[in-house]
CSV table of C-alpha atoms and ligand atoms in Angstrom, one decimal:
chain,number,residue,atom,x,y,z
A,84,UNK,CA,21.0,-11.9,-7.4
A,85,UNK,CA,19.2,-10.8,-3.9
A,86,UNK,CA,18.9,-6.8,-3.3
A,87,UNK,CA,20.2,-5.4,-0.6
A,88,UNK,CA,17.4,-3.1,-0.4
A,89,UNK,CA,14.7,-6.7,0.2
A,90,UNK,CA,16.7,-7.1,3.3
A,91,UNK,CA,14.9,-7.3,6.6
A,92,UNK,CA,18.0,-6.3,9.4
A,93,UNK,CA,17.5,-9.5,11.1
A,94,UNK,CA,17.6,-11.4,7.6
A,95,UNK,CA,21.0,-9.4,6.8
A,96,UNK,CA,21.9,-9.8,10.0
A,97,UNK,CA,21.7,-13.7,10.2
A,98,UNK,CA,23.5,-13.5,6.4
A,99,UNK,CA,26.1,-11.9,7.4
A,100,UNK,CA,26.9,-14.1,11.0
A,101,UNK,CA,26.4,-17.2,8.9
A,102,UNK,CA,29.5,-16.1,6.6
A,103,UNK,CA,31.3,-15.0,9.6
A,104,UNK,CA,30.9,-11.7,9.8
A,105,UNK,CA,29.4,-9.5,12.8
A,106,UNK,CA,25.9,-8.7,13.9
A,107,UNK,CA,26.6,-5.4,14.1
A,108,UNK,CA,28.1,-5.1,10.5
A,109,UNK,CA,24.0,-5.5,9.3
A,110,UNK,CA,23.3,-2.5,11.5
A,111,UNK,CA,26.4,-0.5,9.8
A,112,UNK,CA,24.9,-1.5,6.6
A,113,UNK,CA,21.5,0.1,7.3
A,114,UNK,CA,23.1,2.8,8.2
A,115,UNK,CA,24.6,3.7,4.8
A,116,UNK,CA,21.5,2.5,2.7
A,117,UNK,CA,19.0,4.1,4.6
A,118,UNK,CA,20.6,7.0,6.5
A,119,UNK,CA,23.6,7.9,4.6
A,120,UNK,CA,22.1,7.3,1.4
A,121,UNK,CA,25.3,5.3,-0.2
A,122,UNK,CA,24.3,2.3,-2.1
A,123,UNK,CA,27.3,1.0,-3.5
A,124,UNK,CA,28.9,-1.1,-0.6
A,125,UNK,CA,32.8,-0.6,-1.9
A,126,UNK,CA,31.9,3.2,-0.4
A,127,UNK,CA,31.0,2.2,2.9
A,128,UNK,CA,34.1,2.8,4.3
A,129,UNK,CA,34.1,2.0,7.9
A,130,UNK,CA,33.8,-1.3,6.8
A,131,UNK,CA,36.2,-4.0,6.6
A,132,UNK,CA,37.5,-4.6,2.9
A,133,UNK,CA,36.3,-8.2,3.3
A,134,UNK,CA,33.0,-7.3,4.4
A,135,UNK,CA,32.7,-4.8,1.4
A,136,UNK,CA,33.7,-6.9,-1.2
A,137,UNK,CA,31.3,-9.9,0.3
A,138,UNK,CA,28.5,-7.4,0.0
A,139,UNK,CA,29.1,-6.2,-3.5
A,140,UNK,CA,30.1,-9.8,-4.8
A,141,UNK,CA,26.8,-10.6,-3.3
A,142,UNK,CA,24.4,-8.7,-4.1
A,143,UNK,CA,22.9,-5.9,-6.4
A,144,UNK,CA,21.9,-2.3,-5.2
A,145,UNK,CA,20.4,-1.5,-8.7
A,146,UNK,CA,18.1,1.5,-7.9
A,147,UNK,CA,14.5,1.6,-10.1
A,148,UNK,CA,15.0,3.0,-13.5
A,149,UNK,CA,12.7,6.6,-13.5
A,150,UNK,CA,11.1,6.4,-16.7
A,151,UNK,CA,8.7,9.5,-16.6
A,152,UNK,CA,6.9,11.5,-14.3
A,153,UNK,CA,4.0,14.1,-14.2
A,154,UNK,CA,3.3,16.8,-12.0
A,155,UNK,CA,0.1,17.8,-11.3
A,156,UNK,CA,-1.4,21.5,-10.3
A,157,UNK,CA,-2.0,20.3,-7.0
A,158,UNK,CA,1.7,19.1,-6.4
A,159,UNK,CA,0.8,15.6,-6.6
A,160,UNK,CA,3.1,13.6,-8.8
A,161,UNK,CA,2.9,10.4,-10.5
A,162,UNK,CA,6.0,8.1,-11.0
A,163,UNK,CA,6.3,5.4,-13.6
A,164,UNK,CA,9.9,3.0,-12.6
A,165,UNK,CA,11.2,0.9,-14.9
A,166,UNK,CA,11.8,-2.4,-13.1
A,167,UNK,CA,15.2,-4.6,-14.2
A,168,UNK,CA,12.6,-6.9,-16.3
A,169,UNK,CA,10.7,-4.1,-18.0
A,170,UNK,CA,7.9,-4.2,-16.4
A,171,UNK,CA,6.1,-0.6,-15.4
A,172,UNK,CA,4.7,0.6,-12.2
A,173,UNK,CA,3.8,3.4,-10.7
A,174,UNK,CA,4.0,5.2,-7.5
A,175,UNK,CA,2.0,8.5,-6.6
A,176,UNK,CA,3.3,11.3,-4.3
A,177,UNK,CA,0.9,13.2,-2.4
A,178,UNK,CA,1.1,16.6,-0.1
A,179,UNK,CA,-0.6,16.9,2.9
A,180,UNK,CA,-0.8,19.7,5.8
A,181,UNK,CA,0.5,16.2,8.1
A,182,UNK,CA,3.2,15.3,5.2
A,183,UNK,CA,4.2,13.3,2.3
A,184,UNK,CA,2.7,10.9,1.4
A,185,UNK,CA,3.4,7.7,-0.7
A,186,UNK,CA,1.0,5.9,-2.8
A,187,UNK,CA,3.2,2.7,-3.6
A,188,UNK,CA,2.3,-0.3,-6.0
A,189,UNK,CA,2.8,-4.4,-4.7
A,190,UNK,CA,2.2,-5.9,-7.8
A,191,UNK,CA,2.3,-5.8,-11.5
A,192,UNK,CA,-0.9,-6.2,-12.4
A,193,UNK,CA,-3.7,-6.9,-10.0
A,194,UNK,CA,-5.7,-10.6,-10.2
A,195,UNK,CA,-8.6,-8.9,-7.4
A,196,UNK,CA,-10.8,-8.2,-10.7
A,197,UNK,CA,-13.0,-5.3,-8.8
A,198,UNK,CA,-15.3,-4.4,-11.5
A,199,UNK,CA,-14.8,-0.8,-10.9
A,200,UNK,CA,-10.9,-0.5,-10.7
A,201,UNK,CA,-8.2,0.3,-13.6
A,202,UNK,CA,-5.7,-1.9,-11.9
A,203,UNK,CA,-7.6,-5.1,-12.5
A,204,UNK,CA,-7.7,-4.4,-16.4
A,205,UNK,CA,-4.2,-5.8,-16.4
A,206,UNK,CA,-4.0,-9.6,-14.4
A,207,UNK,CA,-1.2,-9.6,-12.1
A,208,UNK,CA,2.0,-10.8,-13.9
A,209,UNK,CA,4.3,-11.4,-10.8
A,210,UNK,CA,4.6,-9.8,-7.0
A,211,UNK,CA,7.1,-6.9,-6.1
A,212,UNK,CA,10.0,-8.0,-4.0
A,213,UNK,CA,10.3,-6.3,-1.0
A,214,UNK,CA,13.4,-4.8,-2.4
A,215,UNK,CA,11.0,-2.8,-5.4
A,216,UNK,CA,8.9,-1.6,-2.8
A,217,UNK,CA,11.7,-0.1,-0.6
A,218,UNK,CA,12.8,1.0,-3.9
A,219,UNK,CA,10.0,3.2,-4.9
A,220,UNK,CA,10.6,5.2,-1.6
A,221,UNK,CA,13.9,5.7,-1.9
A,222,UNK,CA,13.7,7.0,-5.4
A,223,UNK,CA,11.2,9.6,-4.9
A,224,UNK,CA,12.8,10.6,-1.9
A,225,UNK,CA,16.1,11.0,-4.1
A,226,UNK,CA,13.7,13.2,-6.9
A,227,UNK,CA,12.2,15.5,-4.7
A,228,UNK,CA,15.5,15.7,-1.8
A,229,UNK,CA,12.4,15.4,1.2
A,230,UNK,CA,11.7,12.6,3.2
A,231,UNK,CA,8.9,10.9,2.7
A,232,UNK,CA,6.8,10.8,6.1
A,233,UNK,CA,3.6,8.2,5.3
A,234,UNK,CA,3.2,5.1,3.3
A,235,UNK,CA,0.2,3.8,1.7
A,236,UNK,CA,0.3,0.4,0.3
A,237,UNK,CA,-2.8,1.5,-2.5
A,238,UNK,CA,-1.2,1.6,-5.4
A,239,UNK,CA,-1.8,-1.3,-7.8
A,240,UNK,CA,-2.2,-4.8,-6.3
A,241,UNK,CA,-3.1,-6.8,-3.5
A,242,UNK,CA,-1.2,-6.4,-0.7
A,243,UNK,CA,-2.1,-9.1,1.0
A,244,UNK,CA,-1.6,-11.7,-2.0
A,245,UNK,CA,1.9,-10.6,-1.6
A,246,UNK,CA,1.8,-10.9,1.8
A,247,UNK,CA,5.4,-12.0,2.9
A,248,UNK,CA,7.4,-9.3,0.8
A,249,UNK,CA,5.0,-6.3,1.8
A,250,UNK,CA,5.6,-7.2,5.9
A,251,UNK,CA,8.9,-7.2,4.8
A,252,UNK,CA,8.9,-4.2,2.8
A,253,UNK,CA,7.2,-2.9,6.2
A,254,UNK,CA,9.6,-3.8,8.7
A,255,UNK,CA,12.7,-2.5,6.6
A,256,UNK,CA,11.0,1.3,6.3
A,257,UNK,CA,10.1,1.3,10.1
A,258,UNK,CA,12.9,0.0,11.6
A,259,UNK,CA,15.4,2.8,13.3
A,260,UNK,CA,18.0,1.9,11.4
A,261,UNK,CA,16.0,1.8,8.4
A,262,UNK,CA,13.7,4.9,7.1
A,263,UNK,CA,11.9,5.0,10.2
A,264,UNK,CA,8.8,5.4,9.5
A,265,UNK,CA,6.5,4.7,11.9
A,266,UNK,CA,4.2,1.9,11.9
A,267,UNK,CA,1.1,4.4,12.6
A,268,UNK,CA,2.4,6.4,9.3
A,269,UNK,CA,2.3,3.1,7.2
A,270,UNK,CA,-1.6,2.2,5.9
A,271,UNK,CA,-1.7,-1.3,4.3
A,272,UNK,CA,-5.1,-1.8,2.5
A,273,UNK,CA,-6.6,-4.6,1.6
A,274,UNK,CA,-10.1,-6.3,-0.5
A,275,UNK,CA,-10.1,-8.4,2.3
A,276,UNK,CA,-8.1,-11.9,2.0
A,277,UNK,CA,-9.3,-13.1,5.4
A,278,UNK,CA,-6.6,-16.0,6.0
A,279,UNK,CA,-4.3,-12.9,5.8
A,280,UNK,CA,-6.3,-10.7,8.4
A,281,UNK,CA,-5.6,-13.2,10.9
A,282,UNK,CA,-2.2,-13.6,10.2
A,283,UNK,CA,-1.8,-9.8,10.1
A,284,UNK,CA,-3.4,-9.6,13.6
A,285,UNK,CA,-0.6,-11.7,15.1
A,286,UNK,CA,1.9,-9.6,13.8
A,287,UNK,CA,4.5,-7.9,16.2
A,288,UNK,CA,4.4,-5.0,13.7
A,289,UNK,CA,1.1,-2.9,13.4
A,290,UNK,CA,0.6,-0.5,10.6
A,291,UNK,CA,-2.7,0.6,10.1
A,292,UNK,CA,-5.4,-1.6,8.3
A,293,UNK,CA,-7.8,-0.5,5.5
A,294,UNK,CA,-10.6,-2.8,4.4
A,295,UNK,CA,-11.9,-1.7,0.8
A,296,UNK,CA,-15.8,-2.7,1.8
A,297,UNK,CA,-18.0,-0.7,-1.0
A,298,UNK,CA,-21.2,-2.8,-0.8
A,299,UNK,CA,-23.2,-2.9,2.7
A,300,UNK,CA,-24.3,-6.7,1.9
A,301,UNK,CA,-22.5,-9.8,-0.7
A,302,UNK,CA,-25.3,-9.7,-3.1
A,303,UNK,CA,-23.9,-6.2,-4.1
A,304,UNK,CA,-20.2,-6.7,-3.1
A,305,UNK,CA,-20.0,-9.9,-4.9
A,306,UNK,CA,-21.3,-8.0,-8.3
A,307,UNK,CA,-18.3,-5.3,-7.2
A,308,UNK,CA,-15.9,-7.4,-6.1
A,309,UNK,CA,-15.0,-10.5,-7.4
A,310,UNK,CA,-13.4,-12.1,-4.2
A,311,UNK,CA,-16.5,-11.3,-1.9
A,312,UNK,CA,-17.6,-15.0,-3.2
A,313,UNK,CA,-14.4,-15.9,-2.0
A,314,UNK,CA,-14.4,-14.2,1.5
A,315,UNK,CA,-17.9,-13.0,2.0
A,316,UNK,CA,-18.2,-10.1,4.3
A,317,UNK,CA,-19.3,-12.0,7.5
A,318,UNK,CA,-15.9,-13.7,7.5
A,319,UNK,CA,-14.1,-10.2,7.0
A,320,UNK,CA,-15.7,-8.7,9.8
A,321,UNK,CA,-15.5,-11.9,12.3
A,322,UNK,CA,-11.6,-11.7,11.1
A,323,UNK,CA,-11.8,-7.9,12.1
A,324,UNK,CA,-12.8,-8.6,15.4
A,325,UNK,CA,-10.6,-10.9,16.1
A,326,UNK,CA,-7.9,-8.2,14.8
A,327,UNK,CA,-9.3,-5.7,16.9
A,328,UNK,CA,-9.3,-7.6,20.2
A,329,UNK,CA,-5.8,-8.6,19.7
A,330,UNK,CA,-4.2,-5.1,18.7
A,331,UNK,CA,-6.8,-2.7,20.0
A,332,UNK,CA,-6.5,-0.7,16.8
A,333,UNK,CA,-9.1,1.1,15.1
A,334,UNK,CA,-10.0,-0.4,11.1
A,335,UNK,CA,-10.9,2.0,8.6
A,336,UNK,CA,-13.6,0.9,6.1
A,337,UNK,CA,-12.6,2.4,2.5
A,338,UNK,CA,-16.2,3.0,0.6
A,339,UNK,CA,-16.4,4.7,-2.3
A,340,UNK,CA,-19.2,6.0,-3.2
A,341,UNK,CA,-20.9,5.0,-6.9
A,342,UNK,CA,-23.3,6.7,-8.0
A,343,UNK,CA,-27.2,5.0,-7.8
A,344,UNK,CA,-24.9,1.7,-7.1
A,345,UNK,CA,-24.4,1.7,-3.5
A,346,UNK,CA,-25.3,5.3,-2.0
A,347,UNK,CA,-28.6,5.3,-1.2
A,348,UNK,CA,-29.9,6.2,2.7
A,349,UNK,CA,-31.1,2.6,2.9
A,350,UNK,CA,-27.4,1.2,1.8
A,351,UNK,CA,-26.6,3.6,4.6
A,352,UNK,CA,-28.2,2.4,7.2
A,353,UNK,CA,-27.5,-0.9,6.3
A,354,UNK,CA,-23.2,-0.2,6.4
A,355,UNK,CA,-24.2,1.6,10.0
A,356,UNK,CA,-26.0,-1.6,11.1
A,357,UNK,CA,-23.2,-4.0,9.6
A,358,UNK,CA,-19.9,-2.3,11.5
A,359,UNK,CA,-21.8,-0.6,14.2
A,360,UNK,CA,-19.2,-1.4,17.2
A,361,UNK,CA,-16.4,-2.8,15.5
A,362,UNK,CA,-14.1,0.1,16.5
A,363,UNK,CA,-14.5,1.6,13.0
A,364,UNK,CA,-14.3,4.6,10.9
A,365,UNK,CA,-15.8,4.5,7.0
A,366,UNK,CA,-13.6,6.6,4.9
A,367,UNK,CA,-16.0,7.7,1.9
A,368,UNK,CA,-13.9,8.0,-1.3
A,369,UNK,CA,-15.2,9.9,-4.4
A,370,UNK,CA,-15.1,7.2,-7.3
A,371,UNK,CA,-13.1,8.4,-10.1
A,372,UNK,CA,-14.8,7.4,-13.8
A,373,UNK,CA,-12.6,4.7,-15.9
A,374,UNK,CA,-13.4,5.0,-19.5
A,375,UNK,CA,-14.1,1.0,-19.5
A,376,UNK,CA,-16.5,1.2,-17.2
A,377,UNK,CA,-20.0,2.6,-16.8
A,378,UNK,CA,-19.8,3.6,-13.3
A,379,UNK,CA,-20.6,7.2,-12.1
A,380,UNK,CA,-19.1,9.3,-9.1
A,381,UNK,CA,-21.9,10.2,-6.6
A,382,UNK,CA,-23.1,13.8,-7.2
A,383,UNK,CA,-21.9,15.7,-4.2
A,384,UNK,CA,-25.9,16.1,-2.5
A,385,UNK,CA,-25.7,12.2,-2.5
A,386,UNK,CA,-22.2,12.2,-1.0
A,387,UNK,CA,-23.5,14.9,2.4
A,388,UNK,CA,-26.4,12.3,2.8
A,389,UNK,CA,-24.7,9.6,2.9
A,390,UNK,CA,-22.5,11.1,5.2
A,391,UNK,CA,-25.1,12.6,6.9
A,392,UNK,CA,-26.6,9.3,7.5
A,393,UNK,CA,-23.7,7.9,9.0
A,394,UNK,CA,-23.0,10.3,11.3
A,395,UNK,CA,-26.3,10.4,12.6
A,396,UNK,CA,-25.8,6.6,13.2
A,397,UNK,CA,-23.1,7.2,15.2
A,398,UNK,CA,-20.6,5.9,12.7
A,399,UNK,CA,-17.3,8.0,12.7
A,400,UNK,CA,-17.1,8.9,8.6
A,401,UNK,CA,-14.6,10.9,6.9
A,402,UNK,CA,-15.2,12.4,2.9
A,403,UNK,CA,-11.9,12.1,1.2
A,404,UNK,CA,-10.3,14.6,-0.7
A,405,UNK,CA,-9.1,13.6,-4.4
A,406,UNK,CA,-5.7,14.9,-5.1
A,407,UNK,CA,-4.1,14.7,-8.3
A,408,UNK,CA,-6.9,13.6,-10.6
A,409,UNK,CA,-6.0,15.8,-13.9
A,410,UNK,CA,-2.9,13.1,-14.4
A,411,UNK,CA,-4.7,10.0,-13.5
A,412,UNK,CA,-3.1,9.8,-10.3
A,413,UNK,CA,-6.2,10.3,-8.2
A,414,UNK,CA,-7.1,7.1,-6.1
A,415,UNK,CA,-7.7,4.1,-8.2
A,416,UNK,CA,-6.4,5.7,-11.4
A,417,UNK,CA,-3.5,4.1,-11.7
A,418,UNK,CA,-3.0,1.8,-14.9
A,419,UNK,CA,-0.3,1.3,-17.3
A,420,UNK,CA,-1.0,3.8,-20.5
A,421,UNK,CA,2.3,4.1,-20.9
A,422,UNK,CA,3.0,0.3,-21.5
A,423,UNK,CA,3.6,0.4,-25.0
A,424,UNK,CA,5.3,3.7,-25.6
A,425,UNK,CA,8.4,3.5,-23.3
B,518,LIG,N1,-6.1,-4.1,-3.5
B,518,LIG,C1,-6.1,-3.2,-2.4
B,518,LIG,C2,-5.3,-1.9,-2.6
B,518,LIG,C3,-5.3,-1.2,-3.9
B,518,LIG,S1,-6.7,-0.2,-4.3
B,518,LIG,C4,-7.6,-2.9,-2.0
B,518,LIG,O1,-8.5,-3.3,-2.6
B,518,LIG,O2,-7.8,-2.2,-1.0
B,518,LIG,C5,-6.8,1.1,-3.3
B,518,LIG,C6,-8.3,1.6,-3.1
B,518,LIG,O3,-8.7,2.3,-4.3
B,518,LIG,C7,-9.3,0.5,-2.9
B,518,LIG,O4,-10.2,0.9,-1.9
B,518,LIG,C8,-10.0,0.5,-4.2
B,518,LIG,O5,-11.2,-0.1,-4.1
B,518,LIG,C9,-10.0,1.9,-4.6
B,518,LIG,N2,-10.3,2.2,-6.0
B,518,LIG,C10,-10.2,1.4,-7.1
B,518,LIG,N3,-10.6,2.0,-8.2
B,518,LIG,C11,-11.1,3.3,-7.8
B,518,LIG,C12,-11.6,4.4,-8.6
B,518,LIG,N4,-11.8,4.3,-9.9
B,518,LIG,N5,-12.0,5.5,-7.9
B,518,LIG,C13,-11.7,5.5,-6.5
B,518,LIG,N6,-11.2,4.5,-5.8
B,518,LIG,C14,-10.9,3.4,-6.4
């Protein structure tokens, strides 16, 4: 059975007119899911009883089951739903001066295989629906009583190998009728699936692109990453451009920096030589140890020379900020331990 939450409100919409009832009815309907808060369509009561008992005879409103949380000292929290077929994800909250911010998860499992990343221990069993990913936001939004103000698609997963349901996901939360959240608070990142840039860049909707580059050329990116042989990084960034001529918005460059892998002042000058004028920014992440693998975080005079570096090339570069990293929440953390005990 469909959830109302996976709804787009031109999809409900076009539902609704092809079983005779009115366009407006789909923009009523938002209203109580997303405004109002009421899931259960039999309370929506300045609808028709007909319309009401349509929507509850056809489809579920089943919320994500919480199954436990943790709060760190920094006020970060992880969440671990219960999905209706058992499967486990989670979904991190963040605090920021700007906001709240959600970390949220598009697939169970991840098939990317990054050599670095917790996510890929686990293949991908299936995608979220765009209904689970609504889901997530709604739920913590219903924990804490706050509104959630930014999205980040970084949880576990490739967004863009669950392409169709994420848009969707993304046009439910920013539409006015939905959460409304604005296209410029949603950040969709991706290890670059380059059929999918394209299609991205065509898209009436813009959230905010994040490319997850690590390695200044494929000879190291193809020994991180297992889908640089795939889509080597000269077809990412000719896709990039062709993005950034079409939507004039700026890319950010996610890099995190390993330690004697891929932060030298030579790798630096080779990432300012590779993006220089592609409208970029490099976002340098702090790499957070996974017991499985040897990788080590930069030491933090590495880190301010590398950023250093950068600057002085005339690359705008930001040093990210690790929240939550005493409950394995922190950026690239996230992974199932709790599988086999719930
Ligand atoms: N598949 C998408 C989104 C999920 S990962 C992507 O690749 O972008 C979100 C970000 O966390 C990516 O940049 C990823 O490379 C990074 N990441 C993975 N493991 C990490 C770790 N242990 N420490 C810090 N960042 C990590």
């Amino acid at each position: 059975m469909l959830n109302l939450y996976g709804l787009t409100i031109d999809q409900l919409s076009d539902y609704l007119v092809k079983n005779q009832f009115k366009k407006f009815n789909a923009t009523q309907v938002y209203e109580w899911l997303y405004q109002k808060k009421i899931s259960d369509p039999l309370q929506m009561s300045n609808l028709n009883k007909e319309l009401r008992d349509f929507l509850s005879r056809e489809f579920s409103v089943t919320l994500l089951e919480l199954a436990t949380k943790q709060i760190s000292s920094d006020g970060t929290i992880k969440y671990l739903f219960k999905l209706e077929d058992g499967y486990l994800i989670e979904t991190v909250l963040m605090r920021h001066e700007y906001g709240l911010s959600l970390c949220v998860t598009s697939q169970v499992g991840c098939n990317m295989g990054c050599s670095f990343c917790a996510s890929g221990l686990k293949y991908k069993t299936r995608d979220l629906t765009a209904a689970e990913l609504v889901m997530q936001i709604l739920c913590v939004e219903a924990d804490i009583d706050q509104k959630i103000t930014h999205i980040v698609v970084m949880g576990i997963g490739e967004p863009f190998d669950n392409y169709n349901n994420v848009m969707d996901f993304v046009r439910i939360v920013n539409h006015s009728k939905g959460l409304a959240i604005g296209q410029r608070h949603i950040t969709i990142s991706t290890c670059g699936i380059v059929p999918n840039i394209y299609k991205f860049a065509d898209e009436p909707i813009r959230p905010n692109l994040a490319v997850s580059l690590h390695a200044p050329n494929d000879e190291l990116r193809t020994k991180l990453m297992k889908i640089n042989k795939r889509y080597p990084i000269k077809d990412i960034i000719e896709a990039l451009k062709v993005y950034f001529e079409k939507t004039s918005r700026r890319i950010t460059f996610e890099y995190i920096l390993l330690h004697e892998v891929n932060d030298s002042v030579e790798q630096a000058d080779e990432l300012s030589d590779l993006i220089r004028g592609l409208n970029a920014y490099v976002n340098l992440i702090p790499y957070n140890p996974v017991s499985e693998f040897s990788y080590q975080s930069t030491d933090s005079n590495r880190a301010s020379r590398f950023y250093d570096r950068l600057m002085k090339r005339g690359i705008n570069v930001t040093l990210r900020r690790e929240q939550g990293k005493d409950i394995d929440a922190a950026c690239g953390q996230l992974r199932m331990k709790h599988e086999e005990k719930v």
